[in-house]
mmCIF file of C-alpha atoms in Angstrom:
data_model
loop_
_atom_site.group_PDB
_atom_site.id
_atom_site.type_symbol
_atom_site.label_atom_id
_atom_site.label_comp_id
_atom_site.label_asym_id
_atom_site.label_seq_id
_atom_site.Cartn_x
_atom_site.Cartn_y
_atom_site.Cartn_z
ATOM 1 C CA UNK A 101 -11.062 12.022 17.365
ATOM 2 C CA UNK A 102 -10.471 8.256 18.015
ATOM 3 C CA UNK A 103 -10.071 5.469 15.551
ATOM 4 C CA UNK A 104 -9.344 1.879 15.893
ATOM 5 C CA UNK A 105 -8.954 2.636 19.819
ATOM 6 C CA UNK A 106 -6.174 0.154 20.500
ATOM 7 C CA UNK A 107 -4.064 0.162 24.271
ATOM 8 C CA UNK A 108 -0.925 1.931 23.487
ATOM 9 C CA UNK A 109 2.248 -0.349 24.166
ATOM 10 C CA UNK A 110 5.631 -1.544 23.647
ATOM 11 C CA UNK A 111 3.735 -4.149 21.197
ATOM 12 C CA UNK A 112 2.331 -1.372 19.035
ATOM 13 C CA UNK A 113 5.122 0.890 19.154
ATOM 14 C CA UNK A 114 7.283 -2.105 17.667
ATOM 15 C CA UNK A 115 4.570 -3.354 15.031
ATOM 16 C CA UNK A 116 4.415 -0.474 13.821
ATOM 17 C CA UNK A 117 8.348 0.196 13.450
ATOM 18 C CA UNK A 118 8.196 -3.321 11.749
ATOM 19 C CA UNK A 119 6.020 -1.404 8.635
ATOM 20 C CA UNK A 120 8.589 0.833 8.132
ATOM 21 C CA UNK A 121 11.702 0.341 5.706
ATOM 22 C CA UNK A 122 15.032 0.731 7.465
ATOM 23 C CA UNK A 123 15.408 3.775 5.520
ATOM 24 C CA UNK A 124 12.882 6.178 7.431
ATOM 25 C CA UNK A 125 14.042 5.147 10.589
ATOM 26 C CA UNK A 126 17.846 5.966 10.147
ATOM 27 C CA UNK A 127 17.626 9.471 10.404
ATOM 28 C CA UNK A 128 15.652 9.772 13.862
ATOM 29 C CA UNK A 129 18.760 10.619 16.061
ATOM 30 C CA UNK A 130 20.456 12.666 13.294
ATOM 31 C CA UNK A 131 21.657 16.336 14.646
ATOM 32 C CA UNK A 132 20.363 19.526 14.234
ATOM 33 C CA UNK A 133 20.119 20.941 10.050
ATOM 34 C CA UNK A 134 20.441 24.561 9.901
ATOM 35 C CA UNK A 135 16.728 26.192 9.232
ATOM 36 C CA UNK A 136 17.449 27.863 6.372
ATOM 37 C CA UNK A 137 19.215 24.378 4.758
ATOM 38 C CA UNK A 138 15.790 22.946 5.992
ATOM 39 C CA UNK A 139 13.956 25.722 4.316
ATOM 40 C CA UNK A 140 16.161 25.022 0.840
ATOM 41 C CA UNK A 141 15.898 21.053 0.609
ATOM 42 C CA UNK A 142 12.094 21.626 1.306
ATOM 43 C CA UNK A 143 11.675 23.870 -1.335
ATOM 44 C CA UNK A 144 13.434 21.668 -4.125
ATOM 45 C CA UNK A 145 11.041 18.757 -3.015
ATOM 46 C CA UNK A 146 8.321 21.463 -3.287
ATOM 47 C CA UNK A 147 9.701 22.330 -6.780
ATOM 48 C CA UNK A 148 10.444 18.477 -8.058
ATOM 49 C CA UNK A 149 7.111 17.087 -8.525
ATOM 50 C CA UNK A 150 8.870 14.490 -11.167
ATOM 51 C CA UNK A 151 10.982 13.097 -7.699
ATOM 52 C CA UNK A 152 7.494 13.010 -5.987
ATOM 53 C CA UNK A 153 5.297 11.333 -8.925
ATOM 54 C CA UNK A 154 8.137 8.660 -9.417
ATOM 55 C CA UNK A 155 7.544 7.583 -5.469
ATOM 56 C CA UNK A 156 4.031 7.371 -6.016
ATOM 57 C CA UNK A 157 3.894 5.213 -8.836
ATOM 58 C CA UNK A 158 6.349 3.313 -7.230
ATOM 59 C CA UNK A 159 3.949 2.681 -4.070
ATOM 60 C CA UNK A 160 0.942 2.196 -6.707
ATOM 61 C CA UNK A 161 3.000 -0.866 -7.885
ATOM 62 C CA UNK A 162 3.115 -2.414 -4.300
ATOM 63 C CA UNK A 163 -0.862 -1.551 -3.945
ATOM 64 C CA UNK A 164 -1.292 -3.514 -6.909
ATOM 65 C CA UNK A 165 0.915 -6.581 -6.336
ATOM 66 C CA UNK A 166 -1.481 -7.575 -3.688
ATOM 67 C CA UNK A 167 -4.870 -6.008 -5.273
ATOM 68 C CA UNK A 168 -4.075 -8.034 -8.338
ATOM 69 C CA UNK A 169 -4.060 -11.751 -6.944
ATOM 70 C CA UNK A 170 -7.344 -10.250 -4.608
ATOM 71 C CA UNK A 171 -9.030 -9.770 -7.498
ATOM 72 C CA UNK A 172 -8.111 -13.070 -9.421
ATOM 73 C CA UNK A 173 -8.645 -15.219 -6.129
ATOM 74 C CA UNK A 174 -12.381 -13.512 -5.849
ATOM 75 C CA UNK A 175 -13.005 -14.007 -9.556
ATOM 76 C CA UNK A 176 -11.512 -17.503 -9.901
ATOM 77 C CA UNK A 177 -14.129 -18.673 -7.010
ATOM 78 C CA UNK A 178 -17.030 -16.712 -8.972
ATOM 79 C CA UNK A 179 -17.550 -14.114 -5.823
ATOM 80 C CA UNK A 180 -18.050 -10.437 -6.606
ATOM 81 C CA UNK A 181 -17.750 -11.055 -9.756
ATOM 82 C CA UNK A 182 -17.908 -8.069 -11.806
ATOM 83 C CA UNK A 183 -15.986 -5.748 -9.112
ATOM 84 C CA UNK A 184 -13.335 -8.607 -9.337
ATOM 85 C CA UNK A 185 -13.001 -8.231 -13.418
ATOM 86 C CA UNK A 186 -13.466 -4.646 -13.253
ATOM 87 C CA UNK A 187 -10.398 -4.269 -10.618
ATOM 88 C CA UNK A 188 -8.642 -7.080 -12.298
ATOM 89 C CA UNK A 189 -8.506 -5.588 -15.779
ATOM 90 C CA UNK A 190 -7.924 -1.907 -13.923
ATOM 91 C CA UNK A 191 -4.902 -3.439 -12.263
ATOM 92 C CA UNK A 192 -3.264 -4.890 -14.990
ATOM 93 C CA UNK A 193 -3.208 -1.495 -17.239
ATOM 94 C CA UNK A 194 -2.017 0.176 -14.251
ATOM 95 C CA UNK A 195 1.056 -1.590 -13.226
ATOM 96 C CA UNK A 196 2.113 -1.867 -17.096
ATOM 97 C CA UNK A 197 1.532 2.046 -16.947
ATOM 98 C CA UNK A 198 3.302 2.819 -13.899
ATOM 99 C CA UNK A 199 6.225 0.472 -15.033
ATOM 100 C CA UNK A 200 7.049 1.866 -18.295
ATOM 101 C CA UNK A 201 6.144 5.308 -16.904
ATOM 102 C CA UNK A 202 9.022 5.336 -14.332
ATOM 103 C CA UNK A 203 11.801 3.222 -16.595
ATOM 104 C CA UNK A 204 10.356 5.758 -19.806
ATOM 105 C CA UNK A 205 8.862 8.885 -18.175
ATOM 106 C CA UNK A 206 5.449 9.945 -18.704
ATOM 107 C CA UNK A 207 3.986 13.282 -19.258
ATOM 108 C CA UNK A 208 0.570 12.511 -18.233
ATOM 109 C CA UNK A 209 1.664 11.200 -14.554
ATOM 110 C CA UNK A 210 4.140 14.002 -14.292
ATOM 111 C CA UNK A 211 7.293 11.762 -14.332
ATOM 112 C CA UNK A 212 9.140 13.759 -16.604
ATOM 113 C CA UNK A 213 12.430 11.517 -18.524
ATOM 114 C CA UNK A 214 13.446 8.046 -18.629
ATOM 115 C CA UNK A 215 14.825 6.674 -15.294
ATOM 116 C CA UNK A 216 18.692 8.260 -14.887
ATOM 117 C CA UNK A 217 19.952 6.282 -12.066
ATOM 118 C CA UNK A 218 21.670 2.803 -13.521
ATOM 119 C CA UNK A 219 20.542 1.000 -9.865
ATOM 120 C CA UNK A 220 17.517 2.480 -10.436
ATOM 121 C CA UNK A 221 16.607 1.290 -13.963
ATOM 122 C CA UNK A 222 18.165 -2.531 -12.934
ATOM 123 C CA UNK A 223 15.804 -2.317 -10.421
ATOM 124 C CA UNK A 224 12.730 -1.594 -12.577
ATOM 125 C CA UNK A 225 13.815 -3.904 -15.509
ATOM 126 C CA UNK A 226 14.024 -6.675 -12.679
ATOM 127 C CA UNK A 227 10.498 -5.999 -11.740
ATOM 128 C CA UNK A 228 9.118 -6.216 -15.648
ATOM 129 C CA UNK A 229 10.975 -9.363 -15.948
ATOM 130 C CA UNK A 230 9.168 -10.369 -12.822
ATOM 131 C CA UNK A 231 5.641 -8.898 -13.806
ATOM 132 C CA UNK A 232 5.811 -10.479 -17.442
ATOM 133 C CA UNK A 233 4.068 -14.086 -16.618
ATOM 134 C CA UNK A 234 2.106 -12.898 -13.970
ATOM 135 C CA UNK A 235 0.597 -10.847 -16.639
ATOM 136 C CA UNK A 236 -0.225 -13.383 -18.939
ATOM 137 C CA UNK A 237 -0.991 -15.159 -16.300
ATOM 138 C CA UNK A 238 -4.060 -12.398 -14.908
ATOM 139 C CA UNK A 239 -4.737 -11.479 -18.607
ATOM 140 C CA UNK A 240 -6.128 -15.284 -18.846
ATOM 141 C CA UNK A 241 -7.920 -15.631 -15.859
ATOM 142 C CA UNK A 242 -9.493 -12.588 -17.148
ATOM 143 C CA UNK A 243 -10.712 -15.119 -19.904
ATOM 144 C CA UNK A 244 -10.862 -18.011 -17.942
ATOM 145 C CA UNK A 245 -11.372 -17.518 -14.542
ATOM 146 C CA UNK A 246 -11.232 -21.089 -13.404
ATOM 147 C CA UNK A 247 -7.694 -21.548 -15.587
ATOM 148 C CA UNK A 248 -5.990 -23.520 -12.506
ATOM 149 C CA UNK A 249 -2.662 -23.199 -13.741
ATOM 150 C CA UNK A 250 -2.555 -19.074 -14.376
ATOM 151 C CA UNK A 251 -4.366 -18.849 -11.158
ATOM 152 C CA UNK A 252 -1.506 -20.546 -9.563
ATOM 153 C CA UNK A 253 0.918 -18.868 -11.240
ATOM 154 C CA UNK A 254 -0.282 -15.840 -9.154
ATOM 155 C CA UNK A 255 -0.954 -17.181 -5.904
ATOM 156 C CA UNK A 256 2.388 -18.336 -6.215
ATOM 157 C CA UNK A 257 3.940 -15.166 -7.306
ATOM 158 C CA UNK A 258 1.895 -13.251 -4.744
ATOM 159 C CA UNK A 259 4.517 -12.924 -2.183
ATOM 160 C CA UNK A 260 7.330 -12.427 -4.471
ATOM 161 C CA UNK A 261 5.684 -9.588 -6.386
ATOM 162 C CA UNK A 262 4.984 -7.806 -2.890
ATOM 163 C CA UNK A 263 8.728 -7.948 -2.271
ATOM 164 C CA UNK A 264 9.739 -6.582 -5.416
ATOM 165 C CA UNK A 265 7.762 -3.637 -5.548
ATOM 166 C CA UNK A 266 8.406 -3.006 -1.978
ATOM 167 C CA UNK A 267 12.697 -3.266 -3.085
ATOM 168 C CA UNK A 268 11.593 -0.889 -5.943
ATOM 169 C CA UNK A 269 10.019 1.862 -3.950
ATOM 170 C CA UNK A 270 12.798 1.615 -1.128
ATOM 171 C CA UNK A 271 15.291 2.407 -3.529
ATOM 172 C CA UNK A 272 13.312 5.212 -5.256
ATOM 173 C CA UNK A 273 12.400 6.586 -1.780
ATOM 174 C CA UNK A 274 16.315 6.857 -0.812
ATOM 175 C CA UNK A 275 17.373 8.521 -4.654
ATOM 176 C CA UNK A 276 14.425 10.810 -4.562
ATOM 177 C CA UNK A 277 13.129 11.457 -1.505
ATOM 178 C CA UNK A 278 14.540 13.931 1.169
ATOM 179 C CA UNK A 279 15.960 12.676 4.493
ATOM 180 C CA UNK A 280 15.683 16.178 5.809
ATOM 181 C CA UNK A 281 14.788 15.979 9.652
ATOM 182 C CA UNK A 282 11.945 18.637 9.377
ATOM 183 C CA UNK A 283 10.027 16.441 6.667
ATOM 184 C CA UNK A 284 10.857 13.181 8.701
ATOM 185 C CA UNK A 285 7.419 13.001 10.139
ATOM 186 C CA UNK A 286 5.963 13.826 6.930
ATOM 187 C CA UNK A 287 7.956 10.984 5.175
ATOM 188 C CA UNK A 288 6.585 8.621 8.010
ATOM 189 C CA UNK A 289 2.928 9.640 7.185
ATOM 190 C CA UNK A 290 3.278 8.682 3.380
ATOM 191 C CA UNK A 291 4.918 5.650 4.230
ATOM 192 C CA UNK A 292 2.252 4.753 6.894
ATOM 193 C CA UNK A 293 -0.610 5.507 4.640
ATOM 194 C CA UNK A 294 0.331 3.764 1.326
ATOM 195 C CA UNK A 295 1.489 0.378 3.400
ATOM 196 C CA UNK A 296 -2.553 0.727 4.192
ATOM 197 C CA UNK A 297 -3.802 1.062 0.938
ATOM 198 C CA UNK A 298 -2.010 -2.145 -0.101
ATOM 199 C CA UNK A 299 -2.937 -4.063 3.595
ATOM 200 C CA UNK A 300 -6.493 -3.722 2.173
ATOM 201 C CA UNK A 301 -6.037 -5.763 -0.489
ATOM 202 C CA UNK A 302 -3.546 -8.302 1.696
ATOM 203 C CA UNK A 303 -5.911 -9.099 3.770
ATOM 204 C CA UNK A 304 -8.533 -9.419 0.915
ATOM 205 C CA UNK A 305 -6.116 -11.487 -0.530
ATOM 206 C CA UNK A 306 -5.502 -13.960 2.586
ATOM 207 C CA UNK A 307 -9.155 -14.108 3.179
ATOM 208 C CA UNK A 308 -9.972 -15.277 0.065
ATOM 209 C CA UNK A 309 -7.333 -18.045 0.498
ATOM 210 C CA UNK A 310 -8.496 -18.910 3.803
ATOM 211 C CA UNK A 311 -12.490 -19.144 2.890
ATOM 212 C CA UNK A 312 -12.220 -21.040 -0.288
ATOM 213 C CA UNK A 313 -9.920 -23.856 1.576
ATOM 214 C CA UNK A 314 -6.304 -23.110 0.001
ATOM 215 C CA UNK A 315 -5.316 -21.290 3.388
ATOM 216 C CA UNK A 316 -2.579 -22.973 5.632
ATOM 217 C CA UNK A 317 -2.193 -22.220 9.164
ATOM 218 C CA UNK A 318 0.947 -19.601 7.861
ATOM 219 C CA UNK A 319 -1.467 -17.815 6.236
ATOM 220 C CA UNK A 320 -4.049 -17.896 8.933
ATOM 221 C CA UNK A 321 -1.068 -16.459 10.582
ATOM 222 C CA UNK A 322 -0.699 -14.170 8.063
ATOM 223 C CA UNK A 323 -3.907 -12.806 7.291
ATOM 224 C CA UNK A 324 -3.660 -12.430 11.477
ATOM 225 C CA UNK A 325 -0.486 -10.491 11.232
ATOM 226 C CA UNK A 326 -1.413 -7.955 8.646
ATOM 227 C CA UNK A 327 -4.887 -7.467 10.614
ATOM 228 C CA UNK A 328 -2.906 -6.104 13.637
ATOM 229 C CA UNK A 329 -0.408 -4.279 11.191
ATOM 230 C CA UNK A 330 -3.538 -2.163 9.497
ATOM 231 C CA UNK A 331 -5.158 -1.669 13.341
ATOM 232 C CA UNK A 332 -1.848 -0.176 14.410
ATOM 233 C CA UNK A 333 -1.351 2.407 11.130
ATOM 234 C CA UNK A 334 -4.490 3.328 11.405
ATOM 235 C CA UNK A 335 -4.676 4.508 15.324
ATOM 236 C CA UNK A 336 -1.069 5.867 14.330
ATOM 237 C CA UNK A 337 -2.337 8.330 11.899
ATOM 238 C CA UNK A 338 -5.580 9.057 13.808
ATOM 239 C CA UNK A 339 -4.638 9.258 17.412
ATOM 240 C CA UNK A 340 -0.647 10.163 16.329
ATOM 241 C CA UNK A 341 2.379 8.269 18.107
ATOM 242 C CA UNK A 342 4.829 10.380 19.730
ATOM 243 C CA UNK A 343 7.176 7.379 20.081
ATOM 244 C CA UNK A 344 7.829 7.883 15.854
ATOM 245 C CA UNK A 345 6.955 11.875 15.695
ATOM 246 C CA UNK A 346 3.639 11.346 14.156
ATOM 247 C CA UNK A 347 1.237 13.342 14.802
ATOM 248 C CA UNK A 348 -2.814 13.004 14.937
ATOM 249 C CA UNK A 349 -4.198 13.956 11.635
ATOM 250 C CA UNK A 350 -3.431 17.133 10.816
ATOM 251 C CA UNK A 351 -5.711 18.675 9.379
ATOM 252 C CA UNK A 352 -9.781 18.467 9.547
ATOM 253 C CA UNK A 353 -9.980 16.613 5.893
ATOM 254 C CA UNK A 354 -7.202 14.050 6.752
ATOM 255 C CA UNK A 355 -9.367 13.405 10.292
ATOM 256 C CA UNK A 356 -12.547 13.073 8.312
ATOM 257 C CA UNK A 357 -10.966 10.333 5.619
ATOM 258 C CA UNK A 358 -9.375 8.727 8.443
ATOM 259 C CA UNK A 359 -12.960 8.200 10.102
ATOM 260 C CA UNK A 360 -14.110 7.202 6.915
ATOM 261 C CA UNK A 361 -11.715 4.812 6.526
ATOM 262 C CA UNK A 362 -12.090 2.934 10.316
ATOM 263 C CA UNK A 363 -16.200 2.784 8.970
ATOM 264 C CA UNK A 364 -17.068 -0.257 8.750
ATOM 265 C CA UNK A 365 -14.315 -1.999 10.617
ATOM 266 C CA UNK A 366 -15.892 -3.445 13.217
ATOM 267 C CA UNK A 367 -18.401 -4.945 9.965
ATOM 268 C CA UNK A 368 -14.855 -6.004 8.207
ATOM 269 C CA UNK A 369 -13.247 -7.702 10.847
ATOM 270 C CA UNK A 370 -16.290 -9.959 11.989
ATOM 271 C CA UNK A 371 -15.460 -10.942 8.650
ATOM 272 C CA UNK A 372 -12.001 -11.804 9.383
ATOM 273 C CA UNK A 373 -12.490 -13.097 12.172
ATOM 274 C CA UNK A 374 -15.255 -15.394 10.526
ATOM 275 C CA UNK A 375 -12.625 -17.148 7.773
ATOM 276 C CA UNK A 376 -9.671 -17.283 10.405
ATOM 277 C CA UNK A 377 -11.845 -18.846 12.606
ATOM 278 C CA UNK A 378 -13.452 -21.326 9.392
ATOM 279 C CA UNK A 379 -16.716 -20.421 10.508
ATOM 280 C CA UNK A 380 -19.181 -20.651 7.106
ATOM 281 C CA UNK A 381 -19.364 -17.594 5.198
ATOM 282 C CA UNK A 382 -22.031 -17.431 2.839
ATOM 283 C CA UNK A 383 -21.336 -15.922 -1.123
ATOM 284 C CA UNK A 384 -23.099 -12.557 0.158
ATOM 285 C CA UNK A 385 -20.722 -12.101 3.008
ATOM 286 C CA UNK A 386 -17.514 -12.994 0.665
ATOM 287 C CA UNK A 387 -18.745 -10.583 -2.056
ATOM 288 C CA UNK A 388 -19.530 -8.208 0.865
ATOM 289 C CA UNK A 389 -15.963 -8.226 2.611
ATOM 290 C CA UNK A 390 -14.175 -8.148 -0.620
ATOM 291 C CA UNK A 391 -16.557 -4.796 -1.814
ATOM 292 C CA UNK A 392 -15.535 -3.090 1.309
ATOM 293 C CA UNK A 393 -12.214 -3.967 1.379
ATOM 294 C CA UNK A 394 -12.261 -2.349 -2.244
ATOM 295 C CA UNK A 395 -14.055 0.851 -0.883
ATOM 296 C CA UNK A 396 -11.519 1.119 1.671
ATOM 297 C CA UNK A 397 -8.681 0.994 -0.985
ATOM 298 C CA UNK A 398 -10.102 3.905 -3.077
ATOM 299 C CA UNK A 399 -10.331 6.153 0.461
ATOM 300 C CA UNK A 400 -6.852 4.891 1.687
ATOM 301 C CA UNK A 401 -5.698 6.348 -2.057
ATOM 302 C CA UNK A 402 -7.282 9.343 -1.390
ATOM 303 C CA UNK A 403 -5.856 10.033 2.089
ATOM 304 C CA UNK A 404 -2.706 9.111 0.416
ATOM 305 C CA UNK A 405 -3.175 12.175 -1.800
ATOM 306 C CA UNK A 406 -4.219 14.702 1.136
ATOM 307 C CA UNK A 407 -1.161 13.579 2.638
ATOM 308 C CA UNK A 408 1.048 14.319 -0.297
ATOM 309 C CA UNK A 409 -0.605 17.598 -0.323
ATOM 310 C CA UNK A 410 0.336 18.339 2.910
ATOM 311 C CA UNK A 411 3.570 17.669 3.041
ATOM 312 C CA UNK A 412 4.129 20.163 0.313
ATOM 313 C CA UNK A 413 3.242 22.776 2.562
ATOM 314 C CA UNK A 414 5.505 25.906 2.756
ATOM 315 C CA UNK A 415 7.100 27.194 6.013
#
């Protein structure tokens, strides 16, 4: 299988180290573990689904800290309108969910307890203090989309929100996760796949900008930038990369989501292409890009699962 067939090179290899946090990478030259050590620590990560639901709530938040000011850019310039509420409104409940579900616990998304770690729980009470005006700021362009000065609150907090949810889930990935050198290449394929599900909405995000006149030629650069960074995870997780220790997908389910996933790109980046460019985009094409771009999202969320899955496997 081939997706996103891109010419394998000392440029991909380091864009795609570049989407990885310091903290995957550190291990790669560590020595030998003992196989039945191996065979314990995978177990326990087997066992502690509360350790694996807090990391993916955490990388829900950084989805959403880009899908969020996507949505209010695409509603504010009254394009794909109702998928723009509907993801809008959707967004908002789930970051206050995930939030208070990993600083309080929550039953229903398996995170079991209120956050123990004290670096931890700074961490997440940072992030609320961070999220509150931004909130108020997307519940009123929920009620006013053309409210100028919440919708600036948000492009203006776009970048900063992406950071902080990014800080968040690094330091929940180094409490609770496993550095275990058997699962390394497992831990590389969840981080690989959720950076995509947020990209989606990035580069929604940057279009959006870039088509409706606010973009600068940073975030032509940008919107460029995370382009080449999706291209690159995607023909990692398809084709593998050797270079890392990840493999093609590895199983026939993860192959077909993949393919699903690289539909439509050629469709998506004309697209791209057309607002870096500032070619004229008509509404249809806007609401168009942003719907598949949305699509996309859902099916990067659900390879995100099958991967999960599979790294649960038993030896």
């Amino acid at each position: 299988m081939t997706v996103l067939p891109l010419k394998k090179s000392a440029f991909l290899l380091s864009t795609l180290i570049a989407l990885l946090p310091n903290s995957l990478l550190a291990g790669k030259t560590s020595p030998p573990i003992p196989e039945q050590i191996v065979l314990a620590e995978q177990t326990e990560i087997i066992i502690d689904m509360g350790a694996a639901n807090r990391v993916i709530a955490a990388d829900l938040l950084r989805t959403l800290s880009q899908e969020i000011p996507a949505a209010v850019c695409y509603l504010h310039n009254n394009v794909g309108v109702d998928e723009a509420s509907d993801l809008l409104r959707s967004s908002i409940a789930q970051f206050d969910a995930a939030l208070l579900a990993l600083l309080n616990g929550d039953e229903t998304l398996g995170i079991i307890g209120a956050e123990r770690l004290h670096r931890v729980t700074v961490e997440i009470e940072e992030l609320i203090a961070t999220w509150g005006p931004i909130q108020n700021a997307a519940l009123t362009v929920l009620d006013d989309p053309s409210d100028e000065t919440a919708v600036a609150t948000i492009f203006d907090a776009a970048d900063t929100l992406l950071d902080a949810t990014y800080h968040l889930l690094s330091e929940i990935e180094a409490e609770y996760s496993n550095p275990v050198e058997l699962l390394q290449s497992d831990v590389l394929l969840l981080e690989v796949s959720g950076r995509l599900a947020m990209m989606t909405q990035r580069m929604a995000y940057e279009a959006c900008r870039i088509w409706s006149g606010d973009g600068s030629e940073a975030l032509i650069a940008d919107l460029q930038k995370t382009i080449s960074q999706f291209e690159v995870g995607m023909h990692a997780l398809a084709n593998g990369m050797p270079e890392l220790g990840i493999k093609p997908a590895p199983t026939p389910e993860i192959a077909q989501n993949l393919e699903f996933v690289a539909a439509d790109w050629v469709v998506i980046n004309g697209y791209l292409d057309a607002a870096i460019s500032g070619a004229e985009m008509s509404v249809a094409d806007r609401a168009d890009l942003y719907h598949l771009l949305a699509v996309k999202l859902h099916k990067v969320e659900e390879l995100e699962v099958l991967y999960q899955t599979y790294s649960k496997r038993v030896y």
